[in-house]
Amino acid sequence: DMKQRLAESFETALNLSDGLARIAYMDEDKPDLVYSAKFACSECGYSLAELEPRIFSFNNPFGACPRCDGLGVNQFIDPVRVVHHPESSLASGAIRGWDRRNAYYFQLLQSLAAHYGFDLDTPFQALDEEIRQVLLFGSGKEEIETTFFNDKGKARTKLAPFEGIIPNMERRYRETESNAVREELAKYLSHQSCPDCGGARLRTEARNVFVADLSLPDVSRMAIGRAHEFFSHLTLPGKRGQIAAKIVKEVQDRLKFLVNVGLDYLSLERSADTLSGGEAQRIRLASQIGAGLVGVMYVLDEPSIGLHQRDNERLIETLTYLRDLGNTVIVVEHDEDAIRSADYVLDIGPGAGVHGGEIVAQGTPQQVFDNPNSLTGQYLSGKKEISIPAQRTTNNPERQISIRGATGNNLKGIDVDIPQGLMTCVTGVSGSGKSTLINDTLYRNAALMINGAGEDPAPCTEISGLEQCDKIVDIDQSPIGRTPRSNPATYTGLFTPIRDLFAGTQEARSRGYTPGRFSFNVKGGRCEACQGDGVIKVEMHFLPDIYVPCDICKGKRYNRETLDVKYKGKSIYEVLSMTVEDAVEFFSAVPAIKR
């Protein structure tokens, strides 16, 4: 009875005191005991809110780090990018936009040079460190007398602290309403890990909750394969283990699906926009496996892209598992292993474009291999093969690009020499670091050195040999245009001589048409109902926008008067509708276009 009464009294005390109660012993030698019914320290009073799932999400304001808003990084104007040519002087363009060609900013620098006694024709890297700091970050509270001259030569003097080049750029980037100015200043931005969360993206409370001595950021930094191993061996004692059992099992299963589609090398915190198309597709595939649906038709477009042959077998096993559940799996694929593993093969050809569109062969893989009309079957059966060059171009060790100490992502401080003037293939298993080495390390560093702009490169100690390159071009699989106006003719510059050709016809000259008349990007010859797009954009508010053919021009982009002008019996719309093969023959007498 005494224990029951004490328990009830203590519970009442907690309710009356907002969760904090003290037990005092009759024996004065024993210290009082303080208990809290909340997530709080009874000594210092520091308390935490009740743990909820939203606290562990950086997409939720309750869980996101307040300093970086859950991004894990902060943007800043990078001095290395600002001073693009440190070997040059300020007057000759060490800092783009602050040289003699920009009168306003150069007058600021002239007044600053007069105040501190330095020469604007001295190379930037030869200036005193104190002067460089004032130039980049400002004079603080020290006022500088600045003289400005207007177009008529009239002088105006102003006494004020020098803002600094970097604070000036930061202010303009924040305040500008011009997209062009914002895009220009964005070239000087770099990213650094958030100093508060260290890139973990979560607030302090979420980062200090541990399971098996690991926090959520610790687990997120694991590769998927390592995380699967961790949760497979995770055991929690007593009642906590019973509560967590179903959750842990669910996590294990989902991680196993990702491992089975060859994604064990990806870290759980990997940003979605850095995934390749094949990786993103395999993640969606893994989520479908976890759903366990039956009677579904799955359509996959080349899921083996970017996948090493070592991992291909696991991907195929996953696809056959989906089939065995009672689903229909249709795969558009060029991979030999996928074709050989299929139950049924459709070979479409025989060529591309107008030369294709027919069923060349169909049936089991062996039936396709035995079909003499199937080019795919001929190569897979070994009747045809790709010839290997008998002689290779020799490597000149004096002409090479050297990368030293590359440590991005999985790279272990590697040193690489890439010969110039040759075709080099970089290969390896999925996730070994190929893209990190070439795209993130070599290309981004080269873009920064040669072009003076680009994304933040992966770290390395040194890159040499780039002085032999005039420019660097990254050719990836991203779309060449973001709107219906973009097409291969405009992207390659081919459209300009075609417009010139139409403007030179007798009909066009008699009407006074210029090459601009045959552009769908400017007023005059284009259809104004769709502004030369050929389609009308319909905004769907909460859904992606859709495009429908223009009712006026019927998708031809031009108005009737422009379409009346013909070259060899074809209008500008009919020429743009040609295949490249047809256009080569049509323009055979015009070398500038045929090339």
XYZ file of C-alpha atoms in Angstrom:
595
model
C 0.000 0.000 0.000
C 2.825 2.381 0.866
C 4.467 1.828 -2.561
C 1.156 2.395 -4.302
C 0.537 5.625 -2.382
C 4.074 6.857 -3.083
C 3.682 6.111 -6.793
C 0.355 7.963 -6.958
C 1.766 10.917 -5.023
C 4.801 11.095 -7.300
C 2.602 10.941 -10.421
C 0.447 13.759 -9.010
C 3.582 15.818 -8.334
C 4.724 15.351 -11.958
C 1.337 16.467 -13.276
C 1.264 19.568 -11.066
C 4.866 20.584 -11.802
C 4.816 20.207 -15.607
C 6.773 16.959 -15.559
C 9.482 17.818 -13.018
C 9.470 16.416 -9.453
C 11.935 16.157 -6.589
C 12.252 13.386 -3.996
C 13.610 14.502 -0.636
C 14.941 11.906 1.828
C 14.220 12.169 5.535
C 17.910 11.589 6.057
C 19.502 14.978 5.417
C 22.796 13.334 4.448
C 21.239 11.921 1.273
C 20.943 14.345 -1.669
C 17.561 15.044 -3.224
C 16.685 13.183 -6.431
C 15.223 15.139 -9.353
C 13.182 13.309 -12.022
C 11.762 14.548 -15.303
C 8.881 12.982 -17.239
C 10.040 14.718 -20.429
C 13.103 14.559 -22.711
C 14.978 16.905 -20.411
C 18.066 17.067 -18.249
C 17.065 17.341 -14.607
C 20.326 19.147 -13.767
C 20.583 21.950 -16.359
C 16.971 22.004 -17.516
C 17.783 21.495 -21.230
C 14.805 19.822 -22.876
C 13.902 18.251 -26.213
C 10.592 18.028 -27.969
C 8.980 14.620 -28.153
C 10.626 12.522 -30.859
C 8.500 12.310 -34.006
C 9.272 11.065 -37.536
C 9.217 14.628 -38.899
C 12.191 15.574 -36.704
C 14.335 13.153 -38.724
C 13.393 14.618 -42.130
C 15.470 17.417 -43.663
C 12.527 18.121 -45.995
C 10.467 19.196 -42.997
C 11.140 22.517 -41.222
C 10.905 20.698 -37.868
C 13.877 18.504 -38.786
C 15.924 20.610 -41.195
C 19.057 22.391 -40.049
C 17.984 26.047 -39.576
C 21.298 27.363 -40.958
C 21.190 25.649 -44.379
C 17.439 24.821 -44.530
C 18.199 21.130 -44.906
C 20.482 21.489 -47.950
C 23.674 20.555 -46.121
C 25.648 23.220 -48.005
C 25.859 27.002 -48.135
C 26.545 29.051 -51.249
C 29.273 31.702 -51.269
C 31.123 33.862 -53.783
C 34.410 32.023 -54.277
C 37.539 34.257 -54.390
C 39.275 31.675 -56.606
C 36.543 32.087 -59.222
C 36.416 35.856 -58.851
C 40.146 36.300 -59.492
C 40.133 34.325 -62.727
C 43.559 35.547 -63.946
C 45.737 36.217 -60.866
C 48.803 36.545 -63.110
C 47.189 39.598 -64.786
C 46.788 43.088 -63.377
C 43.506 44.610 -62.256
C 43.676 47.021 -65.187
C 44.083 44.238 -67.745
C 41.347 41.942 -66.412
C 42.451 39.908 -63.390
C 38.849 40.250 -62.179
C 36.246 40.156 -64.930
C 33.992 43.243 -64.954
C 36.361 45.364 -62.843
C 38.930 46.339 -65.492
C 39.278 49.399 -67.744
C 36.248 48.363 -69.818
C 33.882 49.035 -66.890
C 34.245 52.743 -66.154
C 32.278 52.823 -62.882
C 34.036 49.954 -61.106
C 37.449 50.885 -62.486
C 37.095 54.406 -61.052
C 36.428 52.781 -57.677
C 39.662 50.819 -58.004
C 41.613 53.917 -59.117
C 40.507 55.785 -55.987
C 41.360 52.749 -53.856
C 44.828 52.525 -55.455
C 45.447 56.216 -54.785
C 44.404 55.812 -51.139
C 46.561 52.747 -50.387
C 49.384 53.519 -52.810
C 49.413 50.475 -55.094
C 49.591 50.187 -58.885
C 46.637 48.848 -60.897
C 49.098 47.575 -63.537
C 50.797 45.250 -61.023
C 49.806 41.556 -61.354
C 47.144 40.746 -58.768
C 49.171 37.893 -57.268
C 52.111 40.296 -56.724
C 50.077 42.724 -54.598
C 50.484 42.693 -50.809
C 48.142 40.301 -49.004
C 46.610 43.218 -47.087
C 45.764 45.011 -50.355
C 44.258 41.848 -51.849
C 42.050 41.426 -48.774
C 40.816 45.037 -49.009
C 40.062 44.604 -52.710
C 38.108 41.409 -52.186
C 36.393 42.034 -48.836
C 36.335 45.826 -48.406
C 37.996 48.507 -46.287
C 35.807 47.973 -43.230
C 35.036 51.278 -41.516
C 37.928 53.102 -43.211
C 36.499 55.695 -45.621
C 37.892 56.124 -49.129
C 37.605 59.332 -51.152
C 36.293 58.216 -54.545
C 36.133 60.455 -57.617
C 33.690 59.674 -60.433
C 33.650 61.303 -63.884
C 30.484 61.374 -65.966
C 30.304 61.265 -69.784
C 30.865 65.025 -69.984
C 34.011 64.838 -67.837
C 32.422 66.438 -64.778
C 33.861 65.128 -61.499
C 31.910 64.057 -58.414
C 33.574 63.074 -55.135
C 32.193 60.663 -52.556
C 33.626 59.706 -49.152
C 32.605 56.209 -48.002
C 34.089 52.815 -47.075
C 34.943 50.555 -50.008
C 32.358 47.759 -50.104
C 34.669 45.072 -51.466
C 34.346 43.104 -54.697
C 32.948 39.938 -53.103
C 30.394 41.719 -50.832
C 29.378 43.741 -53.906
C 28.703 40.561 -55.879
C 26.838 38.983 -52.959
C 24.598 42.051 -52.611
C 23.855 42.236 -56.337
C 23.084 38.510 -56.433
C 20.569 38.917 -53.571
C 18.933 42.111 -54.813
C 18.869 41.816 -58.607
C 15.619 41.115 -60.440
C 17.438 40.403 -63.713
C 17.858 36.736 -64.615
C 20.823 37.615 -66.840
C 22.680 39.315 -63.965
C 21.840 36.466 -61.601
C 23.112 33.856 -64.089
C 26.315 35.832 -64.629
C 27.007 36.162 -60.891
C 26.127 32.488 -60.323
C 29.317 31.591 -62.212
C 31.287 32.766 -59.174
C 29.351 30.686 -56.637
C 30.808 27.686 -54.853
C 29.388 25.452 -52.152
C 30.782 24.628 -48.746
C 29.544 22.228 -46.116
C 27.192 23.842 -43.608
C 29.256 24.790 -40.515
C 26.372 23.962 -38.153
C 25.294 20.500 -39.325
C 28.483 19.519 -41.165
C 26.481 18.523 -44.240
C 24.148 16.211 -42.280
C 21.179 18.512 -43.154
C 19.406 17.820 -39.820
C 19.010 19.966 -36.712
C 21.005 19.224 -33.553
C 18.267 17.202 -31.821
C 17.938 14.738 -34.707
C 21.708 14.333 -35.047
C 22.021 13.288 -31.416
C 19.602 10.363 -31.387
C 21.509 7.066 -31.626
C 20.606 3.487 -32.484
C 23.375 0.949 -31.891
C 25.771 3.890 -31.347
C 25.012 5.333 -34.800
C 23.077 8.503 -35.608
C 20.836 8.933 -38.644
C 23.548 10.898 -40.537
C 26.011 8.057 -39.800
C 23.635 5.556 -41.398
C 22.846 7.880 -44.316
C 26.529 8.132 -45.202
C 26.762 4.346 -45.563
C 26.780 2.664 -48.951
C 23.598 0.670 -49.565
C 25.483 -2.630 -49.322
C 27.038 -1.645 -45.985
C 23.674 -0.392 -44.671
C 22.039 -3.704 -45.620
C 24.714 -5.541 -43.652
C 24.237 -3.208 -40.649
C 20.461 -3.701 -40.442
C 20.797 -7.451 -41.050
C 22.848 -7.740 -37.843
C 20.989 -5.098 -35.820
C 19.512 -6.431 -32.566
C 17.869 -4.286 -29.905
C 17.321 -5.574 -26.357
C 13.999 -6.260 -24.649
C 10.824 -4.430 -25.511
C 12.639 -2.038 -27.889
C 13.656 -5.005 -30.018
C 10.086 -6.282 -30.203
C 8.777 -2.845 -31.206
C 11.468 -2.328 -33.857
C 11.401 -5.845 -35.342
C 8.863 -5.132 -38.097
C 10.460 -1.797 -38.977
C 13.948 -3.316 -39.196
C 12.611 -6.144 -41.377
C 11.030 -3.615 -43.752
C 14.301 -1.665 -43.983
C 16.251 -4.884 -44.634
C 13.913 -5.886 -47.461
C 14.047 -2.498 -49.173
C 17.836 -2.381 -48.974
C 18.045 -5.923 -50.342
C 15.975 -4.901 -53.372
C 18.437 -2.076 -54.074
C 21.388 -4.446 -53.691
C 19.786 -6.922 -56.088
C 19.505 -4.334 -58.876
C 23.213 -3.501 -58.605
C 23.060 -0.323 -56.515
C 25.000 -1.521 -53.468
C 27.743 1.057 -54.132
C 25.460 4.125 -53.828
C 25.353 5.956 -50.514
C 21.929 6.457 -48.952
C 22.447 10.239 -48.900
C 23.315 10.441 -52.623
C 21.502 13.372 -54.240
C 18.895 12.288 -56.797
C 20.078 14.813 -59.405
C 23.524 13.153 -59.499
C 22.133 9.728 -60.429
C 22.524 8.460 -63.967
C 19.426 7.550 -65.961
C 20.114 3.849 -65.453
C 20.571 4.252 -61.689
C 17.328 6.221 -61.322
C 15.473 3.599 -63.345
C 16.828 0.759 -61.206
C 15.755 2.578 -58.028
C 12.217 2.784 -59.409
C 12.488 -0.901 -60.313
C 13.498 -1.767 -56.738
C 10.477 0.111 -55.378
C 8.206 -1.946 -57.643
C 9.733 -5.185 -56.386
C 8.991 -4.085 -52.850
C 5.362 -3.464 -53.764
C 4.960 -7.166 -54.669
C 2.244 -6.493 -57.257
C 0.860 -9.222 -59.522
C -0.695 -8.911 -62.983
C 1.205 -5.726 -63.859
C 2.956 -4.903 -67.142
C 6.380 -3.338 -66.568
C 8.109 -1.436 -69.398
C 11.837 -0.716 -68.991
C 13.967 1.327 -71.405
C 17.555 0.038 -71.409
C 17.923 -0.580 -67.645
C 21.464 -1.911 -68.141
C 22.832 1.507 -69.208
C 25.918 2.283 -67.136
C 25.871 -1.154 -65.517
C 28.987 -3.331 -65.525
C 28.643 -6.910 -66.728
C 29.351 -8.102 -63.176
C 26.126 -6.490 -61.988
C 24.103 -7.350 -65.066
C 23.298 -10.844 -63.834
C 21.651 -9.521 -60.655
C 19.556 -7.097 -62.698
C 18.359 -9.902 -64.962
C 17.538 -12.048 -61.912
C 15.408 -9.179 -60.602
C 13.523 -8.923 -63.897
C 12.877 -12.663 -63.982
C 11.701 -12.458 -60.343
C 9.113 -9.868 -61.388
C 8.049 -12.184 -64.202
C 7.760 -15.174 -61.875
C 5.431 -13.202 -59.597
C 2.935 -13.229 -62.463
C 3.799 -9.986 -64.254
C 4.602 -9.095 -67.870
C 8.069 -7.550 -68.298
C 8.917 -5.735 -71.550
C 12.496 -4.513 -71.916
C 13.868 -2.287 -74.696
C 17.485 -3.368 -74.652
C 20.704 -3.771 -76.667
C 22.538 -5.766 -74.003
C 23.540 -9.264 -75.107
C 22.886 -10.927 -71.729
C 19.390 -9.423 -71.534
C 18.543 -10.631 -75.044
C 19.819 -14.144 -74.335
C 17.864 -14.280 -71.041
C 14.555 -13.227 -72.605
C 11.744 -15.728 -73.136
C 10.685 -13.981 -76.341
C 12.537 -11.541 -78.606
C 11.187 -8.982 -81.083
C 13.828 -7.669 -83.520
C 12.724 -4.483 -85.316
C 14.516 -3.131 -88.388
C 16.154 -3.677 -90.726
C 17.520 -0.109 -90.581
C 16.797 3.229 -88.913
C 14.210 5.875 -89.757
C 12.338 5.249 -92.992
C 14.458 2.121 -93.491
C 13.073 0.517 -90.329
C 9.684 -0.056 -88.789
C 9.371 -3.729 -89.704
C 9.469 -6.939 -87.663
C 12.634 -8.628 -88.914
C 12.523 -11.603 -86.570
C 10.599 -12.816 -83.545
C 10.510 -15.855 -81.327
C 12.880 -17.423 -78.836
C 16.446 -16.092 -78.762
C 17.649 -19.142 -80.682
C 15.027 -18.608 -83.396
C 16.211 -15.011 -83.816
C 19.864 -16.149 -83.966
C 18.990 -18.605 -86.730
C 17.113 -16.000 -88.791
C 19.377 -14.771 -91.641
C 17.375 -11.514 -91.935
C 18.143 -10.446 -88.362
C 21.278 -8.320 -88.077
C 21.043 -8.660 -84.292
C 20.886 -12.440 -84.578
C 23.840 -12.545 -86.974
C 26.103 -10.749 -84.498
C 24.879 -12.661 -81.422
C 25.341 -16.002 -83.181
C 28.905 -15.099 -84.159
C 28.232 -15.154 -87.913
C 29.181 -11.474 -87.992
C 31.605 -9.669 -85.724
C 33.128 -6.264 -85.085
C 36.667 -6.209 -86.443
C 39.448 -5.239 -84.045
C 42.084 -2.789 -85.401
C 45.305 -4.567 -86.278
C 47.398 -1.529 -85.351
C 46.939 1.022 -82.554
C 48.074 4.644 -82.472
C 51.115 4.903 -80.226
C 51.096 6.983 -77.062
C 53.359 10.021 -76.731
C 54.327 10.221 -73.014
C 55.166 13.926 -73.405
C 51.571 14.749 -74.393
C 49.286 13.684 -71.580
C 46.934 15.044 -68.939
C 48.047 14.119 -65.425
C 45.692 13.933 -62.450
C 47.271 13.593 -59.017
C 45.683 12.767 -55.658
C 42.043 12.419 -56.795
C 39.907 11.753 -53.696
C 36.328 12.469 -54.794
C 33.663 10.026 -53.515
C 35.186 6.514 -53.693
C 38.571 7.512 -55.181
C 41.510 6.675 -52.919
C 43.946 9.466 -53.800
C 44.719 7.968 -57.209
C 47.180 9.280 -59.819
C 46.173 8.996 -63.492
C 47.865 9.867 -66.797
C 45.578 10.244 -69.828
C 47.276 10.440 -73.266
C 46.326 13.321 -75.542
C 45.482 12.777 -79.195
C 44.126 9.283 -78.541
C 40.734 7.806 -77.686
C 40.843 6.658 -74.059
C 38.189 4.375 -72.560
C 37.651 4.515 -68.795
C 35.994 1.339 -67.551
C 35.367 -0.584 -64.337
C 32.569 -2.044 -62.251
C 29.558 0.108 -61.390
C 30.352 2.593 -58.628
C 34.127 2.227 -58.879
C 34.601 5.969 -59.499
C 34.713 6.367 -63.294
C 32.286 9.294 -63.458
C 33.826 10.872 -60.366
C 37.285 10.783 -61.950
C 36.360 12.031 -65.423
C 33.185 14.114 -65.017
C 33.556 15.480 -61.491
C 37.348 15.760 -61.244
C 38.857 16.204 -64.723
C 36.042 17.997 -66.549
C 34.982 20.324 -63.729
C 38.573 21.319 -62.911
C 39.292 21.864 -66.606
C 36.119 23.948 -67.023
C 37.198 26.067 -64.062
C 40.746 26.535 -65.409
C 39.897 27.056 -69.087
C 36.431 28.635 -68.999
C 36.595 30.219 -65.560
C 33.210 28.833 -64.540
C 31.382 25.618 -63.831
C 30.268 23.410 -60.975
C 32.418 22.686 -57.938
C 35.030 20.059 -58.908
C 35.840 16.938 -56.927
C 39.070 17.340 -54.939
C 42.503 16.448 -56.284
C 46.041 17.580 -55.559
C 47.017 18.695 -59.068
C 46.022 18.556 -62.739
C 48.632 19.284 -65.422
C 48.689 19.159 -69.218
C 45.534 21.220 -69.731
C 47.575 24.116 -71.133
C 47.675 22.171 -74.410
C 43.850 22.319 -74.671
C 42.116 25.352 -76.187
C 38.717 24.421 -74.786
C 36.832 21.553 -73.190
C 33.414 20.259 -74.268
C 31.174 17.972 -72.212
C 28.899 15.857 -74.402
C 26.294 14.145 -72.247
C 22.800 12.745 -72.713
C 20.910 15.806 -71.509
C 18.366 17.307 -73.968
C 19.821 19.840 -76.433
C 16.873 22.187 -75.820
C 14.252 22.907 -73.207
C 11.470 24.186 -75.511
C 9.754 23.081 -78.748
C 11.819 25.740 -80.581
C 15.008 23.689 -80.273
C 15.884 21.230 -83.015
C 19.042 19.712 -84.554
C 19.135 22.418 -87.261
C 19.228 25.309 -84.770
C 21.579 23.494 -82.373
C 24.214 22.719 -85.038
C 23.997 26.125 -86.762
C 22.654 24.528 -89.946
C 19.509 26.651 -89.850
C 21.408 29.879 -90.660
C 22.584 28.923 -94.191
C 19.167 27.352 -94.892
C 17.448 30.660 -94.050
C 19.998 32.536 -96.167
C 19.243 30.194 -99.057
C 15.490 30.805 -98.870
C 16.028 34.570 -98.554
C 18.050 34.452 -101.779
C 15.255 32.950 -103.885
C 13.608 35.161 -106.515
C 10.227 35.029 -104.750
C 11.738 36.112 -101.419
C 13.722 38.977 -102.992
C 10.666 40.249 -104.861
C 8.765 40.392 -101.565
C 11.666 41.997 -99.723
C 12.130 39.085 -97.320
C 15.360 38.856 -95.298
C 16.767 35.687 -93.640
C 14.961 36.734 -90.453
C 11.658 36.139 -92.225
C 12.396 32.405 -92.186
C 13.161 32.243 -88.464
C 10.438 30.994 -86.130
C 12.087 32.830 -83.217
C 11.275 36.402 -84.344
C 8.209 38.240 -85.567
C 7.579 38.559 -89.273
C 7.449 35.142 -90.828
C 6.385 33.008 -87.902
C 2.847 32.148 -86.849
C 1.985 34.630 -84.119
C -0.778 32.454 -82.686
C 1.841 30.018 -81.350
C 4.819 32.421 -81.674
C 6.644 29.968 -83.916
C 6.407 26.990 -81.575
C 3.966 25.044 -83.730
C 2.236 24.039 -80.509
C 0.290 25.792 -77.763
C 1.307 25.217 -74.147
C -1.593 24.334 -71.869
C -0.821 24.917 -68.190
C -2.174 22.119 -66.014
C -1.480 23.870 -62.689
C -0.662 20.936 -60.389
C 0.287 18.639 -63.310
C 3.067 18.974 -65.924
C 2.277 21.355 -68.798
C 1.111 19.759 -72.049
C 1.526 20.943 -75.658
C -1.194 20.736 -78.347
C -0.794 21.518 -82.104
C -1.542 25.118 -83.111
C -4.966 25.468 -84.754
C -3.810 28.291 -87.060
C -0.587 26.962 -88.616
C -1.356 23.265 -87.957
C 2.076 22.814 -86.408
C 4.004 24.345 -89.340
C 5.308 27.298 -87.249
C 5.145 29.820 -90.132
C 2.418 32.032 -91.571
C 0.979 31.429 -95.037
C 3.027 34.171 -96.773
C 6.312 32.663 -95.595
C 5.281 29.153 -96.627
C 4.544 30.464 -100.150
C 8.294 30.886 -100.747
C 9.734 27.689 -102.219
C 13.220 26.386 -102.899
C 13.261 23.559 -105.447
C 9.528 23.156 -104.813
C 9.859 22.861 -101.012
C 8.776 25.350 -98.342
C 10.859 26.068 -95.246
C 8.527 23.835 -93.217
C 8.945 20.933 -95.666
C 12.729 21.297 -95.532
C 12.747 21.190 -91.726
C 10.573 18.064 -91.880
C 13.192 16.191 -93.944
C 15.403 13.506 -92.496
C 19.145 14.182 -92.551
C 19.522 11.543 -95.264
C 16.960 13.275 -97.506
C 18.422 16.715 -96.781
C 21.930 15.625 -97.857
C 20.567 14.690 -101.280
C 18.274 17.746 -101.500
C 21.105 20.207 -100.749
C 23.793 18.341 -102.701
C 24.471 21.487 -104.779
C 24.960 23.691 -101.681
C 28.335 22.753 -100.092
C 27.869 24.934 -96.986
C 24.732 23.003 -96.045
C 25.730 19.559 -97.329
C 28.859 19.523 -95.148
